[in-house]
mmCIF file of C-alpha atoms in Angstrom:
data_model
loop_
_atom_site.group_PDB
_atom_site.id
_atom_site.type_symbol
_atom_site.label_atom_id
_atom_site.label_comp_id
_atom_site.label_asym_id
_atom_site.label_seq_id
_atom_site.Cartn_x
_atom_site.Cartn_y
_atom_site.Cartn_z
ATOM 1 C CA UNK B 28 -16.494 97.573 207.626
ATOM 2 C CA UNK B 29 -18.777 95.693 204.965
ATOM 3 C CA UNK B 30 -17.993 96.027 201.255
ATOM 4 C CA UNK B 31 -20.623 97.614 200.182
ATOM 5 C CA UNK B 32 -19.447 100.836 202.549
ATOM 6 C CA UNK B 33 -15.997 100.205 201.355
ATOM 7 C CA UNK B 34 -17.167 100.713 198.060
ATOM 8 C CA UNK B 35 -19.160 103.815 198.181
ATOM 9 C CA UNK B 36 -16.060 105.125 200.265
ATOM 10 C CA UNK B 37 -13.569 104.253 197.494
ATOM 11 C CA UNK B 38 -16.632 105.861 194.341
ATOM 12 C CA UNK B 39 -16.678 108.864 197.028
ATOM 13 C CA UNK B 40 -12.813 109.484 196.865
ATOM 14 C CA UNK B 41 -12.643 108.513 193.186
ATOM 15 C CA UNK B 42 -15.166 111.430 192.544
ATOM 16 C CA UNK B 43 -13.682 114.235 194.700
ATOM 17 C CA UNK B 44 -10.491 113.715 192.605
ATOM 18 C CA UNK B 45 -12.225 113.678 189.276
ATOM 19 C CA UNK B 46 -14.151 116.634 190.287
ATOM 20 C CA UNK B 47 -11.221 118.953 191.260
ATOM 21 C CA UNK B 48 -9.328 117.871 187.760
ATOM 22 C CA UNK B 49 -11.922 118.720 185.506
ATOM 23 C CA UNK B 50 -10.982 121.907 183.112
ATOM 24 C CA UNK B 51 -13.369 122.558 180.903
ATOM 25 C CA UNK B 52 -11.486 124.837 178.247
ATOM 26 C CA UNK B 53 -8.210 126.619 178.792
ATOM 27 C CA UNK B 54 -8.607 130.065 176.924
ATOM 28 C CA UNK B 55 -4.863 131.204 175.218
ATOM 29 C CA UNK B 56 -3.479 134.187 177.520
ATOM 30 C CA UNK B 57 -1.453 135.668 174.168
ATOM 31 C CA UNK B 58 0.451 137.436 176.596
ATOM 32 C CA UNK B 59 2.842 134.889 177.208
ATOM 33 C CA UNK B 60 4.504 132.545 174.606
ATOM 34 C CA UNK B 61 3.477 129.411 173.021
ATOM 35 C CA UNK B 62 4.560 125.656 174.009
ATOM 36 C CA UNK B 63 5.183 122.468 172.513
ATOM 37 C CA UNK B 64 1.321 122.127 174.929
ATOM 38 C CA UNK B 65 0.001 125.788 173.648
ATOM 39 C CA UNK B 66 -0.708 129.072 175.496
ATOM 40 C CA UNK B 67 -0.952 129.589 179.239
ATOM 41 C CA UNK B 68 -4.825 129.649 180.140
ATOM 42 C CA UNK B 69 -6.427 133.078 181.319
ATOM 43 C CA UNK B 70 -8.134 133.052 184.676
ATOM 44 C CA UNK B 71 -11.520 131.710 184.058
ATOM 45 C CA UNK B 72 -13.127 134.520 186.296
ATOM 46 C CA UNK B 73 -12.258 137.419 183.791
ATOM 47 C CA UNK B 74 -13.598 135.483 180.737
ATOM 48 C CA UNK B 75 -16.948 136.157 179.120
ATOM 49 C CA UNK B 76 -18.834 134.699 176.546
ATOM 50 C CA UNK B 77 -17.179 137.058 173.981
ATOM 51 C CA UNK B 78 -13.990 134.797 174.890
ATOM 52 C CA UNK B 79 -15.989 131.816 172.855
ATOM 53 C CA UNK B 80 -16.999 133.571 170.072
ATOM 54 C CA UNK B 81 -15.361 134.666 166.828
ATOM 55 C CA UNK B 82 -16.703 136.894 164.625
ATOM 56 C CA UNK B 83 -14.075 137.567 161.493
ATOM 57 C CA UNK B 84 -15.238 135.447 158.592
ATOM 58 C CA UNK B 85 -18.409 138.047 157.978
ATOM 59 C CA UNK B 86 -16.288 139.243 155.708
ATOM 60 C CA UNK B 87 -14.927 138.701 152.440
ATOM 61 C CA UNK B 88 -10.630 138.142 152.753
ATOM 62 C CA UNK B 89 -8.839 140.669 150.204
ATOM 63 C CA UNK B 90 -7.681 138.582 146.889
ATOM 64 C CA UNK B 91 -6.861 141.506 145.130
ATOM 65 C CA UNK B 92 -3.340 142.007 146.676
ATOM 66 C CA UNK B 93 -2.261 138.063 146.048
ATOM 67 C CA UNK B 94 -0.838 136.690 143.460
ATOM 68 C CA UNK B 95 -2.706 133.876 143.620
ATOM 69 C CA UNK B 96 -5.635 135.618 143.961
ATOM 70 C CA UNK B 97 -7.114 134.148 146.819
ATOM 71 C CA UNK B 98 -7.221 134.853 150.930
ATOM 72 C CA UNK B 99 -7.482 133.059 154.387
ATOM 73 C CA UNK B 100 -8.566 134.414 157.358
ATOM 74 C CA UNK B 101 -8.031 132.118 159.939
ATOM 75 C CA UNK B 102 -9.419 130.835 163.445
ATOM 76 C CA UNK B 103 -6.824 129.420 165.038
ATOM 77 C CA UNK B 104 -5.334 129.765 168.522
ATOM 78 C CA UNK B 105 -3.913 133.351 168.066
ATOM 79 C CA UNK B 106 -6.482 134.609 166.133
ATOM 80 C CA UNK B 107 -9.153 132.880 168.516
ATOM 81 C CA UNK B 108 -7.814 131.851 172.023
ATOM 82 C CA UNK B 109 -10.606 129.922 172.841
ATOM 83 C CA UNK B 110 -9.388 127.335 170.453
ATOM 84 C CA UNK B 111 -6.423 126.807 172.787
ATOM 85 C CA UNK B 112 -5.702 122.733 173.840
ATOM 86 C CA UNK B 113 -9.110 121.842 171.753
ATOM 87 C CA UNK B 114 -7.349 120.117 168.959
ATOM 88 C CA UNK B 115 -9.167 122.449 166.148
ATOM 89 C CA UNK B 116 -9.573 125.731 164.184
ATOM 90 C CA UNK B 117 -11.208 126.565 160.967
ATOM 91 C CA UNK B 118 -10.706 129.020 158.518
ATOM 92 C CA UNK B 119 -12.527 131.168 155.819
ATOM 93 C CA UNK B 120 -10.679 130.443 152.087
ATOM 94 C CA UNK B 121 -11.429 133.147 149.365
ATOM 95 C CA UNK B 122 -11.078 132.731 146.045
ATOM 96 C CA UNK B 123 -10.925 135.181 143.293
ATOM 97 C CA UNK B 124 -12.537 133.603 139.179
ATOM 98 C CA UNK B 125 -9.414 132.181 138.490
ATOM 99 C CA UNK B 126 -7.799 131.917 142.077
ATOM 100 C CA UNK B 127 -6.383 129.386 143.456
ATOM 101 C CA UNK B 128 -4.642 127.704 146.763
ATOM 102 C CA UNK B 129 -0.934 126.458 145.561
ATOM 103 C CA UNK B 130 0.087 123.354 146.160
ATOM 104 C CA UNK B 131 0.527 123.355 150.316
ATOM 105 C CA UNK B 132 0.850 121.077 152.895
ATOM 106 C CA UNK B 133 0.140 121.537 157.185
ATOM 107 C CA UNK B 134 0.533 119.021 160.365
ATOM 108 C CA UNK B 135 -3.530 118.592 160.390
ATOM 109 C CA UNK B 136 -5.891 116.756 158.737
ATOM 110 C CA UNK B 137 -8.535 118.778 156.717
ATOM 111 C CA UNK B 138 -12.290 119.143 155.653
ATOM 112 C CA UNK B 139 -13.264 121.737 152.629
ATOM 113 C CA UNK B 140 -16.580 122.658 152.717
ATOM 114 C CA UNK B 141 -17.783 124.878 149.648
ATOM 115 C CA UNK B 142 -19.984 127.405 150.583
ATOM 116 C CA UNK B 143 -20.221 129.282 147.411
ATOM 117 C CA UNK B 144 -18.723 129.167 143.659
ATOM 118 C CA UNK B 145 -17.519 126.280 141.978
ATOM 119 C CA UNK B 146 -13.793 124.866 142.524
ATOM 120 C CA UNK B 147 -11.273 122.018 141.678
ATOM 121 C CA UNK B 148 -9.704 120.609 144.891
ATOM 122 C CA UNK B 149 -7.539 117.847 145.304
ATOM 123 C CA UNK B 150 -4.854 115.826 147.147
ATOM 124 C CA UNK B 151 -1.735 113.950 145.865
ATOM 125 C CA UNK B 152 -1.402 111.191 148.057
ATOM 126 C CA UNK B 153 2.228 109.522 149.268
ATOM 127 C CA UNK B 154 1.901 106.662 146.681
ATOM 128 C CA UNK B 155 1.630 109.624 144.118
ATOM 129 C CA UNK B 156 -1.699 109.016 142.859
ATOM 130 C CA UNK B 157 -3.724 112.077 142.304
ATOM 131 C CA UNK B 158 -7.309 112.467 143.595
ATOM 132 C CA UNK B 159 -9.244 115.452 142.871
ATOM 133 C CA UNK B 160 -12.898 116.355 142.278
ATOM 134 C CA UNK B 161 -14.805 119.718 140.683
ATOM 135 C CA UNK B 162 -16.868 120.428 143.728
ATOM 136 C CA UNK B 163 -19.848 123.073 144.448
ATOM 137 C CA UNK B 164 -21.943 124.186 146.846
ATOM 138 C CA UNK B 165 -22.673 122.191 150.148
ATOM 139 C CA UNK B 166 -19.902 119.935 148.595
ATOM 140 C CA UNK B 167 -17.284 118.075 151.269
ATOM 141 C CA UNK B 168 -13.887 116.812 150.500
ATOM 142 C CA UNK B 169 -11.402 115.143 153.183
ATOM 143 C CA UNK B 170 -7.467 116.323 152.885
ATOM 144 C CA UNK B 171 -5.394 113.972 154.992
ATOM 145 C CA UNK B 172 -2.253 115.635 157.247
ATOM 146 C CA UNK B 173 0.613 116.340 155.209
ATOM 147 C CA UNK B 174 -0.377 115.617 151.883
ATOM 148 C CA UNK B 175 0.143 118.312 148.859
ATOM 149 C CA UNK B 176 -3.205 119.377 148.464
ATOM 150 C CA UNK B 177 -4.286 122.496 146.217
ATOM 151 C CA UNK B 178 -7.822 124.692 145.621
ATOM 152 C CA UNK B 179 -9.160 126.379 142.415
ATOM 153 C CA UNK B 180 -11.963 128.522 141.416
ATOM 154 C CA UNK B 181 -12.987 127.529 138.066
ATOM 155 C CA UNK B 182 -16.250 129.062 137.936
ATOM 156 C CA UNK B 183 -17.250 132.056 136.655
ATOM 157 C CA UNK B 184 -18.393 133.988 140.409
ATOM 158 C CA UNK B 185 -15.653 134.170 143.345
ATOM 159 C CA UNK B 186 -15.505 131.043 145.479
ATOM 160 C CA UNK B 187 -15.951 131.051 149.172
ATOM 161 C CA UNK B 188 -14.303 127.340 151.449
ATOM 162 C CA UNK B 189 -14.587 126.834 154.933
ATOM 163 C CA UNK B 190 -11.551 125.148 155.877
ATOM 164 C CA UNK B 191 -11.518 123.629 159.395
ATOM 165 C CA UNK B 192 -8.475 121.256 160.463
ATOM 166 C CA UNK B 193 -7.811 118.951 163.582
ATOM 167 C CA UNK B 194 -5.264 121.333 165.302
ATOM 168 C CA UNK B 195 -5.431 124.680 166.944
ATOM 169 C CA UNK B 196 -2.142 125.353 164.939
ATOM 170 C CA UNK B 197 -1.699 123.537 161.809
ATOM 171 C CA UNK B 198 0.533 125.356 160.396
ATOM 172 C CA UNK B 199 0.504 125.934 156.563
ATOM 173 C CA UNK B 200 3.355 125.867 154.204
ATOM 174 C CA UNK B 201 2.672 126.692 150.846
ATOM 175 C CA UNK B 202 5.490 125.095 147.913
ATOM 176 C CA UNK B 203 6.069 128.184 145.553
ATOM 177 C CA UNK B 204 6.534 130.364 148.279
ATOM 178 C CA UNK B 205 8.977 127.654 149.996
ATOM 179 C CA UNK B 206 10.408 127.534 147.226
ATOM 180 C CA UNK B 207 10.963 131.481 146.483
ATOM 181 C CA UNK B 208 10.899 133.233 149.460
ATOM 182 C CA UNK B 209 14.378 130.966 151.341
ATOM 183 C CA UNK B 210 17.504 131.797 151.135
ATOM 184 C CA UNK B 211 19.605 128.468 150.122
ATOM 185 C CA UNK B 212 21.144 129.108 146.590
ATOM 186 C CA UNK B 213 19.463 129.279 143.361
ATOM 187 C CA UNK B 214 21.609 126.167 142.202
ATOM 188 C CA UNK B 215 20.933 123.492 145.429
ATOM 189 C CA UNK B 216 17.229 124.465 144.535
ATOM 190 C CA UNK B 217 17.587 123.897 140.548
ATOM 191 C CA UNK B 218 19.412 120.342 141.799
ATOM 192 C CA UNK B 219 16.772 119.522 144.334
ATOM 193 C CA UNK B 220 13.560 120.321 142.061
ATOM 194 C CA UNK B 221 15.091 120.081 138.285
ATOM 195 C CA UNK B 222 13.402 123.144 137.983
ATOM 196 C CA UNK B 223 15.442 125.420 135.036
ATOM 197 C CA UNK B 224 17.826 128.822 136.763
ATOM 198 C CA UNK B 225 14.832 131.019 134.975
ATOM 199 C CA UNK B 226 12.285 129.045 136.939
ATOM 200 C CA UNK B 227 14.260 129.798 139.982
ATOM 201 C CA UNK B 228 14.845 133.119 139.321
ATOM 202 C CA UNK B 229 11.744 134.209 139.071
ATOM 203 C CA UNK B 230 10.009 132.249 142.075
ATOM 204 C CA UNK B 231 13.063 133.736 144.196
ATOM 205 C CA UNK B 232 11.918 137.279 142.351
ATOM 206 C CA UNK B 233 8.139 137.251 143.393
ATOM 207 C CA UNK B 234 8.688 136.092 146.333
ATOM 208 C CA UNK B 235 12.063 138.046 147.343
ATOM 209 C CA UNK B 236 14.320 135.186 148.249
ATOM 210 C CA UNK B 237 18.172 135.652 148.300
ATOM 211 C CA UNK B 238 20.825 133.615 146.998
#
């Protein structure tokens, strides 16, 4: 046999395997739990094109129950299955005049995008230098993965941020409420923070942590 049919033999194999590995997407089946890899996929012959398309940020999150006066409604795997193994979500960040997103941290890189209002956002970086910008509409700022990073309105009309990150989970974990809501005692936390006992005492109030 020449090479030339040895070739086109080998491309013809090559191709039959590449064919039958493809997956396209791998829609979340929340009906069984999540792995270190996500969700399960659904059977692609029930989905639709509803599976692909979220609809939830048509409307404005409720900052009038949170202290900080903010919300997020997110897109992320649970919320959105089709997001499941794609490596993103996004979410819709609401902010009250005066509102703000505490100092927080998550396992994904991030990309603000100001939609409406004008806001302060800003990143501290592991060196601990500070960077942080007034932004407005149609205004961009990168937050890198892990990094305390913070939002808030300073302008005079409620803010609206599109938030979208590099994982279908990132995760969010904001400090005050880490900081109130645990249960390790009041006195590790004073030690570990040099915050005062009435600082302590009344993070672990408003957010009803014990100990």
């Amino acid at each position: 046999m020449d090479q030339p049919m040895i070739f086109l033999m080998m491309l013809s194999i090559l191709l039959s395997f590449s064919s039958a590995s493809v997956v396209d997407f791998c829609v979340a089946d929340l009906n069984y739990p999540v792995g270190p890899a996500g969700f399960p996929c659904k059977n692609p012959a029930t989905l639709t094109s509803n599976d692909f398309v979220f609809s939830g940020f048509s409307v404005a999150g409720n900052t009038s129950n949170s202290i900080f006066k903010s919300a997020i409604t997110k897109a992320n795997h649970h919320t959105f299955p089709a997001l499941n193994g794609l490596g993103i979500s996004i979410s819709r960040l609401d902010l009250a005049v005066g509102g703000i997103a505490p100092l927080h941290t998550h396992r994904a890189d991030e990309m603000v995008l100001v939609i409406e209002g004008t806001i302060i956002s800003g990143f501290i970086a592991s060196d601990n230098t500070a960077y942080y910008k007034t932004m407005n509409k149609g205004d961009i700022m990168i937050l890198p993965q892990s990094l305390l990073h913070f939002q808030i309105n300073i302008g005079d009309i409620p803010a609206v941020l599109f938030v979208s990150l590099n994982s279908p989970s990132p995760g969010f974990q904001f400090l005050p409420l880490s900081l109130g809501s645990n249960n390790l005692p009041s006195e590790i936390i004073e030690k570990t923070t040099l915050l005062d006992p009435q600082q302590v005492k009344k993070l672990k109030n408003v957010f009803r942590g014990t100990n």
